[in-house]
Coordinates of C-alpha atoms and ligand atoms in Angstrom, one line a residue:
X1 CA 104.0 111.6 60.9
X2 CA 106.8 109.8 60.4
X3 CA 109.1 112.8 60.7
X4 CA 107.5 114.7 63.3
X5 CA 108.0 110.7 65.4
X6 CA 111.6 110.3 64.4
X7 CA 112.9 112.9 66.5
X8 CA 110.9 111.5 69.9
X9 CA 112.3 107.5 69.5
X10 CA 115.4 108.5 68.9
X11 CA 115.5 110.6 72.3
X12 CA 113.6 107.7 74.0
X13 CA 116.8 105.6 72.3
X14 CA 119.5 108.0 74.1
X15 CA 117.8 108.3 77.5
X16 CA 117.4 104.7 77.7
X17 CA 120.6 103.2 80.1
X18 CA 123.6 101.5 78.6
X19 CA 123.7 98.2 78.0
X20 CA 124.4 96.3 81.2
X21 CA 123.0 99.2 83.4
X22 CA 119.4 98.0 82.3
X23 CA 116.2 97.8 84.9
X24 CA 115.8 94.8 85.4
X25 CA 113.2 93.4 88.5
X26 CA 112.7 90.5 90.4
X27 CA 109.6 89.1 92.3
X28 CA 108.9 87.1 94.7
X29 CA 106.3 85.5 97.3
X30 CA 105.4 83.5 100.0
X31 CA 103.6 82.2 102.8
X32 CA 103.0 84.4 105.8
X33 CA 100.0 82.5 107.1
X34 CA 99.6 82.5 110.8
X35 CA 99.1 79.2 112.4
X36 CA 95.7 78.0 114.6
X37 CA 95.4 79.6 117.7
X38 CA 97.4 82.7 117.0
X39 CA 95.6 86.3 117.8
X40 CA 94.2 88.6 114.2
X41 CA 94.2 91.9 115.2
X42 CA 96.0 92.6 118.2
X43 CA 93.2 92.3 120.3
X44 CA 91.1 90.3 119.4
X45 CA 88.5 88.6 121.7
X46 CA 88.6 85.1 118.9
X47 CA 92.0 83.7 117.8
X48 CA 92.6 81.5 114.6
X49 CA 90.4 79.2 114.3
X50 CA 90.5 78.1 110.6
X51 CA 91.9 78.9 107.3
X52 CA 89.6 80.1 105.0
X53 CA 92.7 81.3 102.5
X54 CA 96.2 81.7 103.3
X55 CA 98.5 85.2 103.6
X56 CA 100.7 86.3 101.5
X57 CA 104.0 88.3 101.2
X58 CA 104.2 90.0 97.8
X59 CA 107.0 92.0 96.6
X60 CA 109.9 92.5 94.1
X61 CA 113.2 94.1 93.9
X62 CA 114.0 97.0 91.3
X63 CA 117.3 96.3 90.3
X64 CA 119.1 99.6 88.2
X65 CA 121.8 101.9 88.3
X66 CA 121.1 102.7 91.6
X67 CA 121.0 100.4 94.1
X68 CA 118.0 98.1 94.7
X69 CA 114.9 99.3 95.0
X70 CA 112.6 96.8 97.1
X71 CA 108.3 96.9 97.7
X72 CA 107.2 93.5 99.1
X73 CA 103.1 94.3 99.6
X74 CA 101.4 91.8 103.4
X75 CA 98.2 90.1 104.0
X76 CA 98.3 91.6 107.9
X77 CA 96.8 93.9 110.2
X78 CA 99.9 96.1 110.9
X79 CA 103.3 95.4 110.9
X80 CA 104.7 97.8 113.9
X81 CA 108.4 99.6 115.0
X82 CA 111.0 97.5 116.0
X83 CA 108.8 94.7 114.1
X84 CA 108.2 97.2 110.7
X85 CA 112.4 98.2 111.6
X86 CA 113.8 94.6 111.6
X87 CA 111.4 93.7 107.7
X88 CA 113.0 96.8 105.9
X89 CA 116.6 95.5 107.1
X90 CA 116.3 91.9 106.9
X91 CA 115.3 92.5 103.2
X92 CA 117.5 95.2 102.6
X93 CA 120.5 92.9 103.3
X94 CA 118.8 89.9 101.5
X95 CA 118.7 92.6 98.1
X96 CA 122.0 93.9 98.5
X97 CA 120.6 97.8 99.3
X98 CA 120.2 100.2 101.9
X99 CA 116.4 100.0 104.3
X100 CA 115.4 103.9 103.0
X101 CA 115.1 101.8 99.8
X102 CA 113.1 98.9 101.0
X103 CA 108.7 99.7 101.0
X104 CA 107.2 97.2 103.4
X105 CA 102.7 97.5 103.8
X106 CA 100.2 95.4 105.3
X107 CA 97.0 94.8 103.4
X108 CA 95.9 95.7 106.7
X109 CA 93.8 92.5 107.0
X110 CA 91.9 92.1 110.5
X111 CA 91.6 88.5 110.4
X112 CA 94.7 88.8 110.5
X113 CA 98.1 89.6 112.8
X114 CA 99.7 93.0 115.0
X115 CA 103.7 92.8 114.9
X116 CA 105.5 95.0 117.3
X117 CA 108.5 92.9 118.5
X118 CA 108.6 96.1 121.6
X119 CA 105.7 95.3 123.1
X120 CA 105.8 91.4 122.6
X121 CA 109.0 91.8 124.5
X122 CA 107.0 94.0 127.3
X123 CA 104.0 91.9 127.4
X124 CA 106.7 88.5 127.9
X125 CA 107.4 89.9 131.0
X126 CA 104.1 90.7 132.3
X127 CA 103.7 86.5 132.0
X128 CA 101.6 87.4 128.1
X129 CA 104.1 85.2 125.8
X130 CA 102.7 85.2 122.4
X131 CA 99.7 87.3 123.1
X132 CA 99.9 89.7 120.9
X133 CA 101.7 87.6 118.0
X134 CA 104.2 84.4 118.3
X135 CA 108.2 85.8 117.6
X136 CA 109.0 82.1 116.6
X137 CA 106.2 82.6 113.9
X138 CA 107.1 85.8 112.7
X139 CA 111.3 84.5 112.4
X140 CA 109.8 82.0 110.8
X141 CA 108.7 84.1 108.4
X142 CA 111.2 86.7 107.9
X143 CA 113.5 83.7 106.8
X144 CA 111.4 82.3 104.0
X145 CA 110.6 85.6 102.7
X146 CA 114.4 86.4 102.1
X147 CA 114.6 82.9 100.8
X148 CA 112.4 83.7 98.7
X149 CA 113.4 87.9 97.8
X150 CA 117.5 86.1 97.7
X151 CA 116.2 83.9 95.2
X152 CA 114.4 86.2 92.9
X153 CA 117.3 87.5 91.9
X154 CA 118.6 84.9 89.8
X155 CA 115.8 85.0 88.1
X156 CA 115.9 89.1 87.6
X157 CA 114.5 90.5 83.4
X158 CA 115.2 93.2 82.2
X159 CA 112.0 96.1 82.1
X160 CA 111.9 99.0 79.6
X161 CA 108.7 100.1 80.2
X162 CA 106.4 101.0 83.0
X163 CA 102.8 100.7 82.7
X164 CA 100.0 102.7 84.3
X165 CA 96.3 102.0 83.9
X166 CA 93.8 103.1 86.5
X167 CA 89.8 102.7 86.7
X168 CA 86.3 102.9 88.9
X169 CA 85.4 101.3 91.9
X170 CA 81.7 100.9 92.0
X171 CA 79.9 100.5 95.3
X172 CA 82.8 99.6 97.6
X173 CA 84.5 102.7 99.0
X174 CA 82.3 105.3 101.1
X175 CA 83.5 106.7 104.0
X176 CA 83.0 106.5 107.6
X177 CA 82.1 109.7 108.3
X178 CA 78.5 110.3 107.9
X179 CA 76.1 113.2 108.2
X180 CA 73.0 112.3 109.4
X181 CA 69.7 113.3 108.9
X182 CA 69.8 115.8 111.6
X183 CA 72.8 117.7 110.8
X184 CA 74.6 115.2 113.0
X185 CA 77.6 114.3 111.9
X186 CA 79.6 111.1 113.6
X187 CA 82.6 109.0 112.1
X188 CA 80.8 105.1 113.1
X189 CA 79.7 104.0 109.5
X190 CA 82.1 100.7 110.4
X191 CA 82.6 98.5 107.5
X192 CA 79.9 96.2 108.3
X193 CA 77.5 99.2 109.2
X194 CA 75.3 98.3 105.0
X195 CA 72.6 96.4 107.3
X196 CA 72.0 100.0 109.5
X197 CA 69.9 101.9 107.6
X198 CA 70.6 105.7 107.2
X199 CA 74.1 104.4 107.1
X200 CA 73.3 102.6 103.9
X201 CA 71.8 105.5 102.3
X202 CA 73.9 108.5 103.0
X203 CA 76.4 108.8 100.4
X204 CA 79.9 107.7 100.4
X205 CA 81.8 110.6 101.5
X206 CA 84.8 111.7 101.1
X207 CA 86.8 109.2 98.8
X208 CA 89.3 108.1 96.1
X209 CA 86.8 106.2 93.1
X210 CA 90.5 104.9 91.3
X211 CA 92.0 101.9 91.9
X212 CA 95.4 102.3 89.5
X213 CA 98.0 99.8 88.6
X214 CA 101.6 100.8 88.1
X215 CA 103.0 97.5 86.1
X216 CA 106.5 96.5 84.7
X217 CA 107.5 95.6 81.4
X218 CA 109.7 94.5 79.2
X219 CA 109.0 94.9 75.7
X220 CA 105.5 93.5 75.2
X221 CA 106.0 91.8 77.2
X222 CA 103.8 92.1 80.9
X223 CA 106.4 91.2 84.2
X224 CA 104.6 92.4 87.0
X225 CA 100.8 95.1 88.4
X226 CA 100.8 96.9 92.2
X227 CA 96.9 97.7 92.0
X228 CA 96.6 99.8 94.9
X229 CA 92.4 100.7 96.1
X230 CA 91.6 103.0 99.3
X231 CA 89.6 101.2 101.2
X232 CA 89.6 98.9 104.2
X233 CA 89.7 95.7 103.1
X234 CA 87.3 94.1 104.8
X235 CA 84.2 92.4 104.3
X236 CA 83.9 90.5 108.4
X237 CA 86.2 89.8 110.5
X238 CA 86.8 88.2 114.4
X239 CA 84.8 85.0 113.4
X240 CA 87.7 82.7 114.0
X241 CA 89.3 82.7 109.9
X242 CA 91.5 83.4 108.7
X243 CA 91.5 85.4 105.4
X244 CA 93.3 88.0 103.1
X245 CA 89.7 88.3 102.2
X246 CA 87.9 90.4 99.4
X247 CA 90.7 92.5 98.0
X248 CA 93.0 89.0 98.5
X249 CA 90.0 87.1 96.2
X250 CA 90.4 90.0 93.9
X251 CA 94.3 89.3 93.5
X252 CA 93.6 85.4 93.0
X253 CA 91.0 85.7 90.5
X254 CA 94.1 88.7 88.6
X255 CA 96.6 86.3 89.3
X256 CA 94.8 83.2 87.6
X257 CA 94.0 85.7 84.6
X258 CA 97.6 86.2 84.4
X259 CA 99.9 83.2 85.5
X260 CA 103.6 84.6 84.3
X261 CA 102.3 87.9 85.8
X262 CA 102.6 88.2 89.5
X263 CA 99.9 90.3 90.9
X264 CA 100.5 93.1 94.1
X265 CA 97.3 94.2 95.2
X266 CA 98.0 97.1 97.8
X267 CA 95.7 99.1 100.3
X268 CA 96.0 103.0 99.3
X269 CA 95.2 105.4 102.4
X270 CA 92.2 104.2 103.7
X271 CA 92.6 105.2 107.6
X272 CA 89.0 107.0 107.5
X273 CA 87.5 104.2 104.7
X274 CA 86.1 101.1 104.1
X275 CA 83.3 98.8 101.8
X276 CA 80.3 101.0 105.2
X277 CA 77.5 101.9 103.0
X278 CA 77.5 98.6 100.6
X279 CA 78.2 95.6 102.9
X280 CA 76.3 94.5 106.3
X281 CA 78.9 91.9 107.0
X282 CA 77.4 88.6 106.1
X283 CA 79.9 86.2 104.0
X284 CA 77.6 86.6 100.9
X285 CA 78.6 90.4 100.6
X286 CA 82.7 88.9 100.2
X287 CA 82.7 87.4 97.2
X288 CA 80.4 90.3 95.4
X289 CA 82.9 93.4 96.7
X290 CA 85.9 90.8 95.7
X291 CA 84.2 91.3 92.0
X292 CA 83.4 95.2 92.0
X293 CA 87.6 95.1 93.0
X294 CA 88.6 92.0 89.9
X295 CA 86.1 94.3 87.6
X296 CA 88.3 97.3 88.4
X297 CA 91.8 95.5 88.2
X298 CA 91.1 94.4 84.8
X299 CA 89.3 98.1 83.5
X300 CA 92.9 99.5 84.7
X301 CA 94.7 96.9 83.5
X302 CA 93.1 97.4 79.9
X303 CA 93.8 100.6 79.9
X304 CA 97.3 100.3 81.3
X305 CA 99.5 103.3 78.3
X306 CA 103.0 102.7 78.8
X307 CA 105.4 104.3 78.2
X308 CA 109.4 104.3 78.7
X309 CA 111.2 103.4 82.3
X310 CA 114.6 106.5 81.1
X311 CA 114.8 107.2 85.3
X312 CA 114.0 106.8 88.8
X313 CA 115.0 108.8 92.0
X314 CA 114.3 107.9 95.5
X315 CA 113.0 111.1 98.0
X316 CA 112.3 110.1 101.0
X317 CA 112.5 112.4 104.7
X318 CA 112.0 111.8 108.6
X319 CA 108.5 112.0 109.5
X320 CA 108.2 113.5 113.7
X321 CA 104.2 112.8 114.5
X322 CA 103.6 113.3 118.3
X323 CA 102.2 110.5 120.2
X324 CA 98.2 111.5 121.5
X325 CA 97.4 114.0 124.0
X326 CA 95.4 111.6 126.3
X327 CA 96.1 111.3 129.7
X328 CA 95.7 107.7 129.8
X329 CA 98.3 107.5 126.7
X330 CA 101.7 109.0 129.7
X331 CA 104.0 106.2 130.3
X332 CA 102.7 106.0 134.2
X333 CA 98.8 105.5 132.9
X334 CA 100.5 102.4 130.2
X335 CA 102.6 100.6 132.8
X336 CA 100.1 100.4 135.1
X337 CA 97.5 98.4 133.1
X338 CA 100.6 96.1 131.9
X339 CA 100.9 96.1 134.5
X340 CA 97.5 95.1 136.5
X341 CA 96.3 91.9 136.3
X342 CA 92.3 92.7 137.2
X343 CA 93.0 94.0 133.9
X344 CA 91.3 93.2 130.4
X345 CA 94.5 91.3 127.8
X346 CA 93.2 93.5 125.3
X347 CA 93.1 96.7 127.3
X348 CA 97.0 95.0 128.4
X349 CA 98.3 94.6 124.8
X350 CA 96.9 98.0 123.7
X351 CA 98.9 99.5 127.1
X352 CA 102.5 97.5 125.1
X353 CA 101.4 98.6 122.1
X354 CA 101.6 102.1 123.6
X355 CA 104.7 101.6 125.7
X356 CA 106.5 100.8 122.4
X357 CA 105.9 103.8 120.3
X358 CA 107.0 105.8 123.4
X359 CA 110.8 104.6 123.6
X360 CA 110.7 104.3 120.1
X361 CA 109.3 108.6 119.8
X362 CA 111.5 109.5 122.9
X363 CA 114.8 108.0 121.6
X364 CA 114.0 110.7 118.5
X365 CA 113.3 107.3 116.0
X366 CA 110.8 109.1 113.5
X367 CA 108.9 107.1 110.4
X368 CA 110.3 107.1 107.5
X369 CA 108.5 108.0 104.2
X370 CA 109.6 106.3 101.1
X371 CA 108.6 108.0 97.0
X372 CA 110.2 106.5 94.6
X373 CA 109.6 108.6 91.2
X374 CA 109.8 107.6 88.0
X375 CA 109.1 111.2 86.4
X376 CA 105.4 110.5 85.2
X377 CA 104.7 108.0 88.2
X378 CA 105.3 108.4 91.8
X379 CA 104.7 105.6 94.8
X380 CA 104.0 107.5 97.5
X381 CA 104.0 105.2 101.3
X382 CA 102.8 106.5 103.6
X383 CA 102.3 105.3 107.7
X384 CA 99.4 104.1 109.8
X385 CA 95.8 104.4 108.9
X386 CA 96.4 107.8 106.9
X387 CA 92.9 108.9 106.0
X388 CA 91.8 109.5 102.5
X389 CA 92.6 112.7 102.2
X390 CA 96.4 113.0 102.3
X391 CA 95.6 110.4 99.7
X392 CA 94.4 113.6 98.1
X393 CA 96.7 116.0 99.1
X394 CA 99.7 113.7 97.2
X395 CA 97.6 113.6 94.0
X396 CA 96.9 118.3 94.2
X397 CA 100.6 118.4 94.8
X398 CA 101.3 116.6 92.0
X399 CA 98.4 117.2 89.1
X400 CA 99.8 116.3 86.1
X401 CA 101.3 113.0 87.2
X402 CA 101.1 109.7 88.6
X403 CA 100.8 109.0 92.1
X404 CA 100.2 106.2 94.0
X405 CA 100.1 106.3 98.0
X406 CA 100.0 103.0 99.3
X407 CA 98.9 103.5 102.8
X408 CA 99.8 101.7 106.1
X409 CA 103.6 101.3 106.3
X410 CA 105.3 102.4 109.6
X411 CA 101.4 101.3 111.3
X412 CA 102.0 102.6 114.9
X413 CA 100.4 105.3 114.3
X414 CA 96.6 103.7 114.3
X415 CA 94.4 106.5 112.2
X416 CA 96.3 109.5 110.7
X417 CA 93.3 111.8 111.0
X418 CA 93.1 115.1 108.5
X419 CA 92.6 119.0 109.6
X420 CA 88.8 118.5 109.0
X421 CA 89.3 114.9 110.9
X422 CA 90.2 116.5 114.3
X423 CA 88.6 120.0 114.0
X424 CA 85.1 117.2 114.4
X425 CA 86.6 115.6 117.6
X426 CA 87.4 112.2 115.6
X427 CA 87.3 109.5 118.2
X428 CA 88.7 105.9 118.7
X429 CA 90.6 103.7 121.2
X430 CA 93.4 102.9 117.7
X431 CA 95.0 106.9 117.7
X432 CA 97.6 107.0 119.1
X433 CA 98.9 110.6 117.2
X434 CA 97.6 113.8 118.4
X435 CA 96.7 117.0 117.3
X436 CA 99.6 118.1 115.6
X437 CA 100.2 115.0 113.2
X438 CA 98.0 116.4 109.7
X439 CA 101.2 119.9 110.1
X440 CA 103.8 116.9 110.0
X441 CA 101.4 114.9 106.9
X442 CA 101.9 117.7 104.9
X443 CA 105.2 119.2 105.4
X444 CA 106.6 115.3 104.4
X445 CA 104.0 115.3 102.1
X446 CA 105.7 118.4 99.8
X447 CA 109.1 117.2 101.1
X448 CA 108.9 113.6 98.7
X449 CA 106.0 114.7 95.5
X450 CA 107.7 117.9 94.8
X451 CA 110.6 117.5 92.5
X452 CA 113.7 118.6 93.9
X453 CA 117.3 120.1 92.8
X454 CA 119.0 117.3 94.6
X455 CA 117.1 114.4 92.1
X456 CA 119.0 113.6 89.4
Ligands
LIG501 ZN1 91.7 100.0 110.3

């Protein structure tokens, strides 16, 4: 036994970075709660009336032989276009790295803001100041988060191991797609559809049942736990209460269990996954859903196995997603809506968001898709409301590895349906991409997940 183990231990020692060149981890968080009166989810008619829980940005900086890698997760609904680029640039500057090595994701709670500075500028020009979001508040958030990041660098701790753990989440996630008893298919099971007997009775559909936790360790001492699960994070929304919702409650409870280990939660690819089958939208369900997620976080932690952190490769590719094919998404049509004072303000906000995305596409600015490859595990960040099929495809591309997929990176695409969903005519006003999107997504997955000759 001892003779068999010895060479392995020697190998581990050899592969470890030399002193002074080791990996280190800095963790940080900052408050990003919207002020009262602020718009939620970009277009909800009821603005923020009370703060039920704060909204936070939580992140880490991984320092080491290469340039720093940053991950930042927001209790916000979406960050889009110029605002998304602004966050990556600001964090890169604060961490002394390149924007391409900054992963920014929103958890996608709906009682939380959508930010897109290009869209807000278009709204400003037609007299709709702060209708999408408040730029002064946003500037203050950038200042606060980057200050927290900078300050954390002084406290960076050595990191020697990764921890990998996963556990099934019971009775939270179900797919929007439902086959009704008469054979018809629809995608109408939303996040609080559990009160509808047919939606409650239909099976889960396509989901990823596992919550994954990647942790960072200094020897035996845990430093950080990053949890990912693929579901929309809302129990109910649109009633005026700002909230980090059930996912934030679960994270907060885990944080109280382990005060010294920063708990970060991210939403996986869950454009078509919600708590719909199990949730009727009543306030009593919020703590129940939180408890189910918390139980899986705890179990994933208990089942964590440590592996030495020996190398990190960051692969990235640029993804060009086509804009929506519909006539109402043409520039002239959206401009007409934006300028029409007779039209509901929510329609004008949607038009401004569409125009900001179209501007970006016409400027040839693609979507950056980054993948941080640790060898035995990967962290992959996909844009918008990618459907869960993409997360499952990512795992199939690396079947022997621990692939954590995060959704809601660059959020301008809204829903990114799979080919199967396009074939079934998935339609929704929050879909901004055209039917060729699945092909481009597949290519991007292969480019960032499969090891290449350039890997070091
Ligand atoms: Zn959504």
